[in-house]
PDB file of C-alpha atoms in Angstrom:
ATOM      1  CA  ALA A   1      43.342   5.736  -7.819  1.00  0.00           C
ATOM      2  CA  LEU A   2      41.153   7.085  -5.900  1.00  0.00           C
ATOM      3  CA  LEU A   3      37.983   8.041  -6.104  1.00  0.00           C
ATOM      4  CA  PRO A   4      36.194  11.139  -5.055  1.00  0.00           C
ATOM      5  CA  TYR A   5      33.177   9.982  -5.397  1.00  0.00           C
ATOM      6  CA  VAL A   6      31.451   8.632  -1.308  1.00  0.00           C
ATOM      7  CA  PRO A   7      29.146   5.078  -1.200  1.00  0.00           C
ATOM      8  CA  ARG A   8      25.602   6.291  -0.216  1.00  0.00           C
ATOM      9  CA  VAL A   9      22.180   5.173   1.061  1.00  0.00           C
ATOM     10  CA  PRO A  10      19.368   7.671  -0.901  1.00  0.00           C
ATOM     11  CA  PRO A  11      18.539   9.745   1.324  1.00  0.00           C
ATOM     12  CA  ALA A  12      14.926  10.220   0.728  1.00  0.00           C
ATOM     13  CA  ALA A  13      12.201   8.339   1.736  1.00  0.00           C
ATOM     14  CA  LEU A  14      12.458   4.539  -0.612  1.00  0.00           C
ATOM     15  CA  PRO A  15       9.998   1.598  -0.045  1.00  0.00           C
ATOM     16  CA  GLY A  16      12.683  -0.453   1.428  1.00  0.00           C
ATOM     17  CA  LYS A  17      15.317   1.184   1.901  1.00  0.00           C
ATOM     18  CA  LEU A  18      16.890  -0.750   4.913  1.00  0.00           C
ATOM     19  CA  THR A  19      15.306  -3.499   5.872  1.00  0.00           C
ATOM     20  CA  ALA A  20      16.724  -7.261   8.471  1.00  0.00           C
ATOM     21  CA  THR A  21      18.653  -7.998   5.378  1.00  0.00           C
ATOM     22  CA  THR A  22      19.182  -5.736   2.747  1.00  0.00           C
ATOM     23  CA  PHE A  23      20.076  -1.371   1.307  1.00  0.00           C
ATOM     24  CA  ALA A  24      18.915   1.098  -0.878  1.00  0.00           C
ATOM     25  CA  LEU A  25      22.521   1.905  -2.431  1.00  0.00           C
ATOM     26  CA  GLU A  26      22.948   5.600  -5.154  1.00  0.00           C
ATOM     27  CA  ARG A  27      24.096   4.614  -8.272  1.00  0.00           C
ATOM     28  CA  PRO A  28      27.305   6.319  -9.090  1.00  0.00           C
ATOM     29  CA  HIS A  29      26.195   8.063 -12.630  1.00  0.00           C
ATOM     30  CA  CYS A  30      29.947   9.668 -14.505  1.00  0.00           C
ATOM     31  CA  VAL A  31      32.015   8.576 -11.863  1.00  0.00           C
ATOM     32  CA  PHE A  32      34.713   6.258 -14.437  1.00  0.00           C
ATOM     33  CA  ASP A  33      34.155   7.733 -17.308  1.00  0.00           C
ATOM     34  CA  ARG A  34      37.572   8.994 -16.949  1.00  0.00           C
ATOM     35  CA  HIS A  35      38.795   5.555 -15.224  1.00  0.00           C
ATOM     36  CA  ALA A  36      37.898   2.743 -17.133  1.00  0.00           C
ATOM     37  CA  ASN A  37      37.031   1.530 -20.514  1.00  0.00           C
ATOM     38  CA  ALA A  38      34.730  -0.548 -21.910  1.00  0.00           C
ATOM     39  CA  SER A  39      36.255  -4.233 -21.108  1.00  0.00           C
ATOM     40  CA  ASP A  40      36.220  -3.656 -17.163  1.00  0.00           C
ATOM     41  CA  SER A  41      33.688  -4.257 -15.018  1.00  0.00           C
ATOM     42  CA  VAL A  42      32.805  -2.238 -11.675  1.00  0.00           C
ATOM     43  CA  TRP A  43      32.653  -4.109  -8.228  1.00  0.00           C
ATOM     44  CA  LEU A  44      31.027  -3.577  -4.907  1.00  0.00           C
ATOM     45  CA  VAL A  45      33.045  -3.985  -2.009  1.00  0.00           C
ATOM     46  CA  VAL A  46      30.791  -4.889   1.093  1.00  0.00           C
ATOM     47  CA  ALA A  47      32.464  -5.252   4.123  1.00  0.00           C
ATOM     48  CA  PHE A  48      31.701  -5.183   8.107  1.00  0.00           C
ATOM     49  CA  ALA A  49      32.748  -2.276   8.791  1.00  0.00           C
ATOM     50  CA  ASN A  50      34.929  -3.393  11.800  1.00  0.00           C
ATOM     51  CA  ALA A  51      36.437  -5.261   8.424  1.00  0.00           C
ATOM     52  CA  SER A  52      36.531  -2.385   6.245  1.00  0.00           C
ATOM     53  CA  ALA A  53      40.059  -1.198   6.612  1.00  0.00           C
ATOM     54  CA  ALA A  54      41.808  -4.546   6.568  1.00  0.00           C
ATOM     55  CA  PHE A  55      39.995  -5.634   3.552  1.00  0.00           C
ATOM     56  CA  ARG A  56      42.637  -5.894   0.060  1.00  0.00           C
ATOM     57  CA  ASN A  57      41.924  -5.190  -3.281  1.00  0.00           C
ATOM     58  CA  PRO A  58      42.560  -8.000  -5.004  1.00  0.00           C
ATOM     59  CA  ALA A  59      44.754  -9.097  -8.157  1.00  0.00           C
ATOM     60  CA  SER A  60      42.463 -11.010 -10.623  1.00  0.00           C
ATOM     61  CA  ARG A  61      38.843 -11.728 -10.887  1.00  0.00           C
ATOM     62  CA  ALA A  62      40.144 -15.336  -9.719  1.00  0.00           C
ATOM     63  CA  HIS A  63      40.920 -13.664  -6.139  1.00  0.00           C
ATOM     64  CA  VAL A  64      37.478 -11.690  -5.616  1.00  0.00           C
ATOM     65  CA  PRO A  65      35.942 -12.913  -2.722  1.00  0.00           C
ATOM     66  CA  CYS A  66      32.782 -14.677  -2.801  1.00  0.00           C
ATOM     67  CA  TYR A  67      29.903 -13.714  -0.151  1.00  0.00           C
ATOM     68  CA  GLU A  68      29.417 -17.817   0.924  1.00  0.00           C
ATOM     69  CA  ARG A  69      32.465 -16.899   2.927  1.00  0.00           C
ATOM     70  CA  LEU A  70      31.881 -13.293   4.499  1.00  0.00           C
ATOM     71  CA  PRO A  71      31.512 -15.301   7.966  1.00  0.00           C
ATOM     72  CA  THR A  72      35.305 -15.779   7.524  1.00  0.00           C
ATOM     73  CA  THR A  73      36.607 -13.124   5.460  1.00  0.00           C
ATOM     74  CA  ARG A  74      34.255 -10.409   6.975  1.00  0.00           C
ATOM     75  CA  SER A  75      33.850  -9.015   3.002  1.00  0.00           C
ATOM     76  CA  TYR A  76      32.871  -9.855  -0.049  1.00  0.00           C
ATOM     77  CA  MET A  77      31.945  -8.529  -3.851  1.00  0.00           C
ATOM     78  CA  THR A  78      28.994  -8.094  -5.684  1.00  0.00           C
ATOM     79  CA  LEU A  79      27.292  -6.492  -8.505  1.00  0.00           C
ATOM     80  CA  GLU A  80      29.750  -7.164 -11.304  1.00  0.00           C
ATOM     81  CA  THR A  81      28.219  -5.075 -13.484  1.00  0.00           C
ATOM     82  CA  ALA A  82      29.737  -2.755 -16.803  1.00  0.00           C
ATOM     83  CA  ALA A  83      31.129  -0.021 -16.205  1.00  0.00           C
ATOM     84  CA  ALA A  84      29.890   1.604 -18.947  1.00  0.00           C
ATOM     85  CA  ALA A  85      25.938   0.175 -17.497  1.00  0.00           C
ATOM     86  CA  TYR A  86      27.383   3.606 -14.902  1.00  0.00           C
ATOM     87  CA  ALA A  87      28.004   6.021 -17.399  1.00  0.00           C
ATOM     88  CA  CYS A  88      27.299   9.686 -18.596  1.00  0.00           C
ATOM     89  CA  SER A  89      25.255   8.939 -21.250  1.00  0.00           C
ATOM     90  CA  SER A  90      23.681   5.508 -20.602  1.00  0.00           C
ATOM     91  CA  PRO A  91      20.622   6.066 -18.304  1.00  0.00           C
ATOM     92  CA  SER A  92      20.020   3.681 -15.389  1.00  0.00           C
ATOM     93  CA  PRO A  93      18.065   3.275 -11.932  1.00  0.00           C
ATOM     94  CA  ALA A  94      18.720   5.215  -9.626  1.00  0.00           C
ATOM     95  CA  VAL A  95      19.514   2.712  -6.958  1.00  0.00           C
ATOM     96  CA  LEU A  96      21.147  -0.460  -6.200  1.00  0.00           C
ATOM     97  CA  ARG A  97      19.320  -3.510  -3.713  1.00  0.00           C
ATOM     98  CA  VAL A  98      21.755  -4.874  -2.264  1.00  0.00           C
ATOM     99  CA  GLY A  99      21.440  -7.881  -0.792  1.00  0.00           C
ATOM    100  CA  GLY A 100      18.611  -8.332  -2.830  1.00  0.00           C
ATOM    101  CA  ASP A 101      18.809 -11.753  -4.618  1.00  0.00           C
ATOM    102  CA  THR A 102      17.995 -15.512  -2.350  1.00  0.00           C
ATOM    103  CA  ALA A 103      18.491 -17.858  -4.956  1.00  0.00           C
ATOM    104  CA  CYS A 104      22.944 -17.624  -4.558  1.00  0.00           C
ATOM    105  CA  GLY A 105      23.108 -20.563  -1.827  1.00  0.00           C
ATOM    106  CA  HIS A 106      22.145 -22.543  -5.373  1.00  0.00           C
ATOM    107  CA  GLN A 107      25.472 -20.994  -6.990  1.00  0.00           C
ATOM    108  CA  GLY A 108      27.813 -22.841  -5.149  1.00  0.00           C
ATOM    109  CA  GLY A 109      29.628 -19.696  -5.477  1.00  0.00           C
ATOM    110  CA  ARG A 110      30.178 -19.581  -9.221  1.00  0.00           C
ATOM    111  CA  ASP A 111      28.878 -16.138  -9.253  1.00  0.00           C
ATOM    112  CA  PRO A 112      29.295 -12.746  -7.431  1.00  0.00           C
ATOM    113  CA  CYS A 113      26.139 -13.721  -4.982  1.00  0.00           C
ATOM    114  CA  ASN A 114      24.814 -10.860  -3.891  1.00  0.00           C
ATOM    115  CA  GLY A 115      22.807 -12.439  -1.461  1.00  0.00           C
ATOM    116  CA  PRO A 116      21.200 -11.250   2.109  1.00  0.00           C
ATOM    117  CA  LEU A 117      22.787  -9.558   4.182  1.00  0.00           C
ATOM    118  CA  PRO A 118      23.475 -11.790   8.133  1.00  0.00           C
ATOM    119  CA  SER A 119      23.489  -9.453  10.204  1.00  0.00           C
ATOM    120  CA  PRO A 120      21.949  -5.883  11.151  1.00  0.00           C
ATOM    121  CA  GLY A 121      25.825  -4.730  10.501  1.00  0.00           C
ATOM    122  CA  PRO A 122      26.619  -2.387  10.476  1.00  0.00           C
ATOM    123  CA  TYR A 123      28.855  -2.316   6.572  1.00  0.00           C
ATOM    124  CA  ARG A 124      30.922  -0.009   4.730  1.00  0.00           C
ATOM    125  CA  VAL A 125      30.771  -0.329   1.272  1.00  0.00           C
ATOM    126  CA  LYS A 126      32.811   0.927  -1.709  1.00  0.00           C
ATOM    127  CA  PHE A 127      33.206   0.161  -5.879  1.00  0.00           C
ATOM    128  CA  LEU A 128      36.057  -1.406  -7.244  1.00  0.00           C
ATOM    129  CA  VAL A 129      36.806  -0.574 -11.208  1.00  0.00           C
ATOM    130  CA  MET A 130      38.358  -3.628 -11.919  1.00  0.00           C
ATOM    131  CA  GLY A 131      39.325  -4.991 -16.165  1.00  0.00           C
ATOM    132  CA  CYS A 132      41.853  -7.581 -17.840  1.00  0.00           C
ATOM    133  CA  HIS A 133      45.054  -6.766 -14.937  1.00  0.00           C
ATOM    134  CA  GLY A 134      43.702  -5.989 -11.442  1.00  0.00           C
ATOM    135  CA  PRO A 135      42.417  -3.673 -10.253  1.00  0.00           C
ATOM    136  CA  LYS A 136      42.699   0.818 -11.953  1.00  0.00           C
ATOM    137  CA  ALA A 137      40.569   2.449  -9.550  1.00  0.00           C
ATOM    138  CA  GLU A 138      38.142   3.122  -6.093  1.00  0.00           C
ATOM    139  CA  THR A 139      35.296   4.864  -4.351  1.00  0.00           C
ATOM    140  CA  ARG A 140      35.810   5.998  -0.648  1.00  0.00           C
ATOM    141  CA  TRP A 141      34.624   3.298   1.697  1.00  0.00           C
ATOM    142  CA  SER A 142      30.378   4.337   2.368  1.00  0.00           C
ATOM    143  CA  ASP A 143      30.208   5.233   6.486  1.00  0.00           C
ATOM    144  CA  PRO A 144      28.677   3.398   8.128  1.00  0.00           C
ATOM    145  CA  ILE A 145      24.895   0.762   7.088  1.00  0.00           C
ATOM    146  CA  LEU A 146      23.354  -0.123   9.929  1.00  0.00           C
ATOM    147  CA  LEU A 147      20.328  -2.089   8.974  1.00  0.00           C
ATOM    148  CA  ARG A 148      16.908  -3.190  10.512  1.00  0.00           C
ATOM    149  CA  ARG A 149      16.786  -5.802  13.778  1.00  0.00           C
ATOM    150  CA  ALA A 150      13.893  -7.913  13.459  1.00  0.00           C
ATOM    151  CA  GLY A 151      11.914  -8.124  16.768  1.00  0.00           C
ATOM    152  CA  SER A 152      12.444 -11.010  18.729  1.00  0.00           C
ATOM    153  CA  PRO A 153       8.895 -12.738  20.235  1.00  0.00           C
ATOM    154  CA  SER A 154      10.405 -12.753  23.223  1.00  0.00           C
ATOM    155  CA  THR A 155       9.811  -8.699  23.589  1.00  0.00           C
ATOM    156  CA  ILE A 156       6.071  -8.435  22.950  1.00  0.00           C
ATOM    157  CA  ASN A 157       4.056  -8.460  25.339  1.00  0.00           C
ATOM    158  CA  PRO A 158       0.935 -10.293  25.082  1.00  0.00           C
ATOM    159  CA  ALA A 159      -1.500  -8.645  27.085  1.00  0.00           C
ATOM    160  CA  PRO A 160      -3.119  -5.724  25.745  1.00  0.00           C
ATOM    161  CA  THR A 161      -1.525  -1.219  26.470  1.00  0.00           C
ATOM    162  CA  ARG A 162      -4.544  -0.418  29.670  1.00  0.00           C
ATOM    163  CA  ARG A 163      -6.203   2.792  28.538  1.00  0.00           C
ATOM    164  CA  GLY A 164      -6.309   5.659  30.035  1.00  0.00           C
ATOM    165  CA  SER A 165      -9.023   7.215  31.548  1.00  0.00           C
ATOM    166  CA  LYS A 166      -9.867  10.261  28.645  1.00  0.00           C
ATOM    167  CA  VAL A 167      -9.809   7.383  26.636  1.00  0.00           C
ATOM    168  CA  VAL A 168     -12.117   5.769  27.929  1.00  0.00           C
ATOM    169  CA  ILE A 169     -14.305   8.533  28.648  1.00  0.00           C
ATOM    170  CA  ILE A 170     -14.534   9.633  25.659  1.00  0.00           C
ATOM    171  CA  ALA A 171     -15.626   6.194  23.968  1.00  0.00           C
ATOM    172  CA  ALA A 172     -18.461   5.920  26.672  1.00  0.00           C
ATOM    173  CA  VAL A 173     -19.434   9.579  25.379  1.00  0.00           C
ATOM    174  CA  LEU A 174     -19.134   8.086  21.799  1.00  0.00           C
ATOM    175  CA  ALA A 175     -21.010   5.079  22.058  1.00  0.00           C
ATOM    176  CA  SER A 176     -23.902   6.998  24.017  1.00  0.00           C
ATOM    177  CA  LEU A 177     -24.137   9.507  21.227  1.00  0.00           C
ATOM    178  CA  GLY A 178     -24.606   6.898  18.894  1.00  0.00           C
ATOM    179  CA  THR A 179     -27.708   4.650  20.289  1.00  0.00           C
ATOM    180  CA  ALA A 180     -29.374   8.520  21.354  1.00  0.00           C
ATOM    181  CA  LEU A 181     -29.153   8.371  17.130  1.00  0.00           C
ATOM    182  CA  ALA A 182     -29.912   5.084  16.970  1.00  0.00           C
ATOM    183  CA  VAL A 183     -33.183   5.457  18.923  1.00  0.00           C
ATOM    184  CA  ALA A 184     -34.410   9.191  17.430  1.00  0.00           C
ATOM    185  CA  LEU A 185     -34.190   6.840  14.261  1.00  0.00           C
ATOM    186  CA  LEU A 186     -36.229   4.650  14.583  1.00  0.00           C
ATOM    187  CA  SER A 187     -38.292   6.524  16.369  1.00  0.00           C
ATOM    188  CA  THR A 188     -39.298   8.661  13.730  1.00  0.00           C
ATOM    189  CA  VAL A 189     -39.239   5.645  11.235  1.00  0.00           C
ATOM    190  CA  GLY A 190     -41.833   3.722  13.388  1.00  0.00           C
ATOM    191  CA  TYR A 191     -43.612   7.540  13.566  1.00  0.00           C
ATOM    192  CA  ARG A 192     -43.979   7.322  10.636  1.00  0.00           C
ATOM    193  CA  HIS A 193     -45.050   4.049   9.115  1.00  0.00           C
ATOM    194  CA  CYS A 194     -47.501   4.214  12.408  1.00  0.00           C
ATOM    195  CA  LEU A 195     -49.203   7.366  10.681  1.00  0.00           C
ATOM    196  CA  GLY A 196     -49.367   5.520   7.157  1.00  0.00           C
ATOM    197  CA  LEU A 197     -50.989   2.691   8.390  1.00  0.00           C
ATOM    198  CA  CYS A 198     -53.927   4.815  10.048  1.00  0.00           C
ATOM    199  CA  TRP A 199     -54.501   6.910   7.562  1.00  0.00           C
ATOM    200  CA  GLY A 200     -54.642   3.633   5.481  1.00  0.00           C
ATOM    201  CA  GLY A 201     -57.401   2.680   7.822  1.00  0.00           C
ATOM    202  CA  CYS A 202     -59.386   5.655   8.550  1.00  0.00           C
ATOM    203  CA  SER A 203     -59.619   5.577   3.752  1.00  0.00           C
ATOM    204  CA  GLY A 204     -60.381   1.846   4.542  1.00  0.00           C
ATOM    205  CA  SER A 205     -62.616   2.695   7.291  1.00  0.00           C
ATOM    206  CA  SER A 206     -64.833   4.531   4.962  1.00  0.00           C
ATOM    207  CA  THR A 207     -65.212   2.939   1.943  1.00  0.00           C
ATOM    208  CA  PHE A 208     -66.081  -0.079   3.782  1.00  0.00           C
ATOM    209  CA  ALA A 209     -68.483   2.103   4.552  1.00  0.00           C
ATOM    210  CA  ARG A 210     -70.447   3.662   1.552  1.00  0.00           C
ATOM    211  CA  SER A 211     -69.967   0.007  -0.053  1.00  0.00           C
ATOM    212  CA  SER A 212     -72.281  -2.159   3.036  1.00  0.00           C
ATOM    213  CA  TYR A 213     -74.573   0.444   2.479  1.00  0.00           C
ATOM    214  CA  ARG A 214     -77.019  -1.518  -0.211  1.00  0.00           C
ATOM    215  CA  THR A 215     -80.747  -1.315  -1.730  1.00  0.00           C
ATOM    216  CA  HIS A 216     -81.291  -3.792  -3.200  1.00  0.00           C
ATOM    217  CA  HIS A 217     -84.597  -4.651  -0.877  1.00  0.00           C
ATOM    218  CA  ILE A 218     -86.197  -1.616  -2.010  1.00  0.00           C
ATOM    219  CA  PRO A 219     -87.695  -1.766  -5.105  1.00  0.00           C
ATOM    220  CA  PRO A 220     -87.051   0.412  -8.191  1.00  0.00           C
ATOM    221  CA  ALA A 221     -89.706   3.246  -8.955  1.00  0.00           C
ATOM    222  CA  LEU A 222     -92.130   2.684 -11.369  1.00  0.00           C
ATOM    223  CA  PRO A 223     -92.862   5.837 -14.200  1.00  0.00           C
ATOM    224  CA  GLN A 224     -96.325   6.960 -13.608  1.00  0.00           C
ATOM    225  CA  PRO A 225     -98.229   7.375 -16.580  1.00  0.00           C
ATOM    226  CA  LEU A 226     -99.489  11.073 -17.859  1.00  0.00           C
ATOM    227  CA  PRO A 227    -102.536  12.090 -16.810  1.00  0.00           C
ATOM    228  CA  PRO A 228    -104.970  11.884 -19.369  1.00  0.00           C
ATOM    229  CA  PRO A 229    -106.071  15.513 -22.101  1.00  0.00           C
ATOM    230  CA  SER A 230    -108.900  17.549 -19.287  1.00  0.00           C
ATOM    231  CA  CYS A 231    -112.517  17.432 -20.955  1.00  0.00           C
ATOM    232  CA  CYS A 232    -113.043  20.357 -19.853  1.00  0.00           C
ATOM    233  CA  ALA A 233    -109.829  22.334 -21.259  1.00  0.00           C
ATOM    234  CA  PRO A 234    -111.371  25.517 -23.548  1.00  0.00           C
ATOM    235  CA  ARG A 235    -110.592  24.472 -27.202  1.00  0.00           C
ATOM    236  CA  VAL A 236    -109.039  26.404 -29.943  1.00  0.00           C
ATOM    237  CA  PRO A 237    -112.292  27.296 -32.038  1.00  0.00           C
ATOM    238  CA  SER A 238    -111.351  26.709 -36.215  1.00  0.00           C
ATOM    239  CA  LYS A 239    -110.300  28.831 -38.288  1.00  0.00           C
TER     240      LYS A 239
END
């Protein structure tokens, strides 16, 4: 059966949606429920865009094209998943990562590998439902998916980019303003510091003047004795 579903890269902005060796793919949901049993599996077919029309569905799992033969067969199958994982009642991640398994070279081609893609492509993908007796249903092919190209070191200009005259003028003005503000700040701090020193010096000198005035060479004044009573004082008559 040919299903009307078309695989696609998520339209929303996602980190690493397209890289030099991988791409994100929307996970199908409620697509295979009426065409797959619990024992069936769903595969992802990855092919170069110019080789997708020549791809032929394998008759059984033993004939599935593996990742290691991509350079010669121009297509491979990966991400074997139980059909129940795509059912309507099954919660699942929103995206699939194609090309995210960097350990594929150590598997010896025994398992379906999801290895890094060897070139920018473009690629086309489709989902294929396979049962015990071979293919049962498939989706349409996606639109061509082009990966990011890694920049060549030879294209990098080692010389720094020359700035425009406006940028240079703005930078010079900002530098001058920064210098003026720094000088004004230092002047203010220096003035307050000197002012504190001056006030401290004046109070210190007056204290020193008062404390250095000593009178130890002048003998202290002795108390004067009271004068004796005068004999001419009138006498009070006794009663």
